[in-house]
Amino acid sequence: MEINGLNVLLFKTNIRTESDKQFIIQLMQQNEIDQCTIDQEDVDCVLRIVSNELQLNDVITLVSRHGYHCEELI
């Protein structure tokens, strides 16, 4: 999905704790992410990324490399 020229990417994750959430948000801020949110109240712990640079596979690789499950939410 694209909004105002930026990619909006949605992922299903297993980011359940507040410390995991803060870690991933900090990680995203270091990697050309314009906006990052994690909805831990959703059953899929939805990670929402807005970025002009990173693509779907980039985010999956980045999150997975740190031991979390991450897949595109369809």
mmCIF file of C-alpha atoms in Angstrom:
data_model
loop_
_atom_site.group_PDB
_atom_site.id
_atom_site.type_symbol
_atom_site.label_atom_id
_atom_site.label_comp_id
_atom_site.label_asym_id
_atom_site.label_seq_id
_atom_site.Cartn_x
_atom_site.Cartn_y
_atom_site.Cartn_z
ATOM 1 C CA MET A 1 0.000 0.000 0.000
ATOM 2 C CA GLU A 2 1.250 3.510 -0.734
ATOM 3 C CA ILE A 3 0.212 6.779 0.907
ATOM 4 C CA ASN A 4 1.655 10.115 -0.243
ATOM 5 C CA GLY A 5 4.543 8.341 -1.979
ATOM 6 C CA LEU A 6 5.511 6.343 1.134
ATOM 7 C CA ASN A 7 5.249 2.571 1.462
ATOM 8 C CA VAL A 8 2.897 1.374 4.213
ATOM 9 C CA LEU A 9 3.774 -2.186 5.175
ATOM 10 C CA LEU A 10 1.825 -4.442 7.571
ATOM 11 C CA PHE A 11 3.255 -7.508 9.283
ATOM 12 C CA LYS A 12 2.077 -10.272 11.597
ATOM 13 C CA THR A 13 4.593 -10.658 14.451
ATOM 14 C CA ASN A 14 5.121 -12.212 17.863
ATOM 15 C CA ILE A 15 6.204 -8.937 19.504
ATOM 16 C CA ARG A 16 4.219 -9.302 22.728
ATOM 17 C CA THR A 17 6.056 -7.553 25.557
ATOM 18 C CA GLU A 18 6.622 -3.845 26.070
ATOM 19 C CA SER A 19 10.412 -4.331 26.126
ATOM 20 C CA ASP A 20 10.267 -6.234 22.806
ATOM 21 C CA LYS A 21 8.133 -3.462 21.363
ATOM 22 C CA GLN A 22 10.563 -0.754 22.460
ATOM 23 C CA PHE A 23 13.519 -2.744 21.087
ATOM 24 C CA ILE A 24 11.888 -3.126 17.651
ATOM 25 C CA ILE A 25 10.830 0.525 17.526
ATOM 26 C CA GLN A 26 14.408 1.615 18.295
ATOM 27 C CA LEU A 27 15.702 -0.805 15.675
ATOM 28 C CA MET A 28 13.330 0.631 13.067
ATOM 29 C CA GLN A 29 14.324 4.203 13.928
ATOM 30 C CA GLN A 30 17.919 3.287 13.073
ATOM 31 C CA ASN A 31 16.900 1.918 9.655
ATOM 32 C CA GLU A 32 15.247 4.640 7.559
ATOM 33 C CA ILE A 33 11.740 4.095 8.914
ATOM 34 C CA ASP A 34 9.512 7.169 8.865
ATOM 35 C CA GLN A 35 6.928 5.678 11.212
ATOM 36 C CA CYS A 36 6.602 2.425 13.160
ATOM 37 C CA THR A 37 3.775 1.154 15.382
ATOM 38 C CA ILE A 38 3.062 -2.212 16.984
ATOM 39 C CA ASP A 39 -0.492 -3.091 18.005
ATOM 40 C CA GLN A 40 -0.018 -5.579 20.823
ATOM 41 C CA GLU A 41 -3.754 -5.725 21.504
ATOM 42 C CA ASP A 42 -4.328 -7.282 18.090
ATOM 43 C CA VAL A 43 -4.068 -11.091 17.968
ATOM 44 C CA ASP A 44 -1.460 -10.729 15.187
ATOM 45 C CA CYS A 45 0.650 -8.116 17.060
ATOM 46 C CA VAL A 46 0.565 -6.005 13.908
ATOM 47 C CA LEU A 47 3.733 -4.137 13.008
ATOM 48 C CA ARG A 48 2.956 -1.144 10.774
ATOM 49 C CA ILE A 49 5.866 0.456 8.946
ATOM 50 C CA VAL A 50 5.870 3.641 6.879
ATOM 51 C CA SER A 51 9.071 4.001 4.900
ATOM 52 C CA ASN A 52 10.303 5.541 1.712
ATOM 53 C CA GLU A 53 13.373 3.301 1.646
ATOM 54 C CA LEU A 54 12.777 -0.155 3.143
ATOM 55 C CA GLN A 55 10.786 -2.778 1.317
ATOM 56 C CA LEU A 56 8.782 -5.758 2.582
ATOM 57 C CA ASN A 57 11.651 -8.262 2.581
ATOM 58 C CA ASP A 58 14.015 -5.740 4.192
ATOM 59 C CA VAL A 59 11.727 -5.417 7.214
ATOM 60 C CA ILE A 60 11.126 -9.171 7.496
ATOM 61 C CA THR A 61 14.879 -9.827 7.411
ATOM 62 C CA LEU A 62 15.641 -7.091 9.922
ATOM 63 C CA VAL A 63 13.028 -8.243 12.458
ATOM 64 C CA SER A 64 13.700 -11.972 11.952
ATOM 65 C CA ARG A 65 17.433 -11.471 12.402
ATOM 66 C CA HIS A 66 16.681 -10.448 15.995
ATOM 67 C CA GLY A 67 14.711 -13.609 16.780
ATOM 68 C CA TYR A 68 11.146 -12.430 16.161
ATOM 69 C CA HIS A 69 8.568 -13.901 13.825
ATOM 70 C CA CYS A 70 7.605 -11.466 11.051
ATOM 71 C CA GLU A 71 5.522 -12.116 7.952
ATOM 72 C CA GLU A 72 3.480 -9.984 5.603
ATOM 73 C CA LEU A 73 -0.072 -9.454 6.805
ATOM 74 C CA ILE A 74 -2.400 -10.106 3.902
#
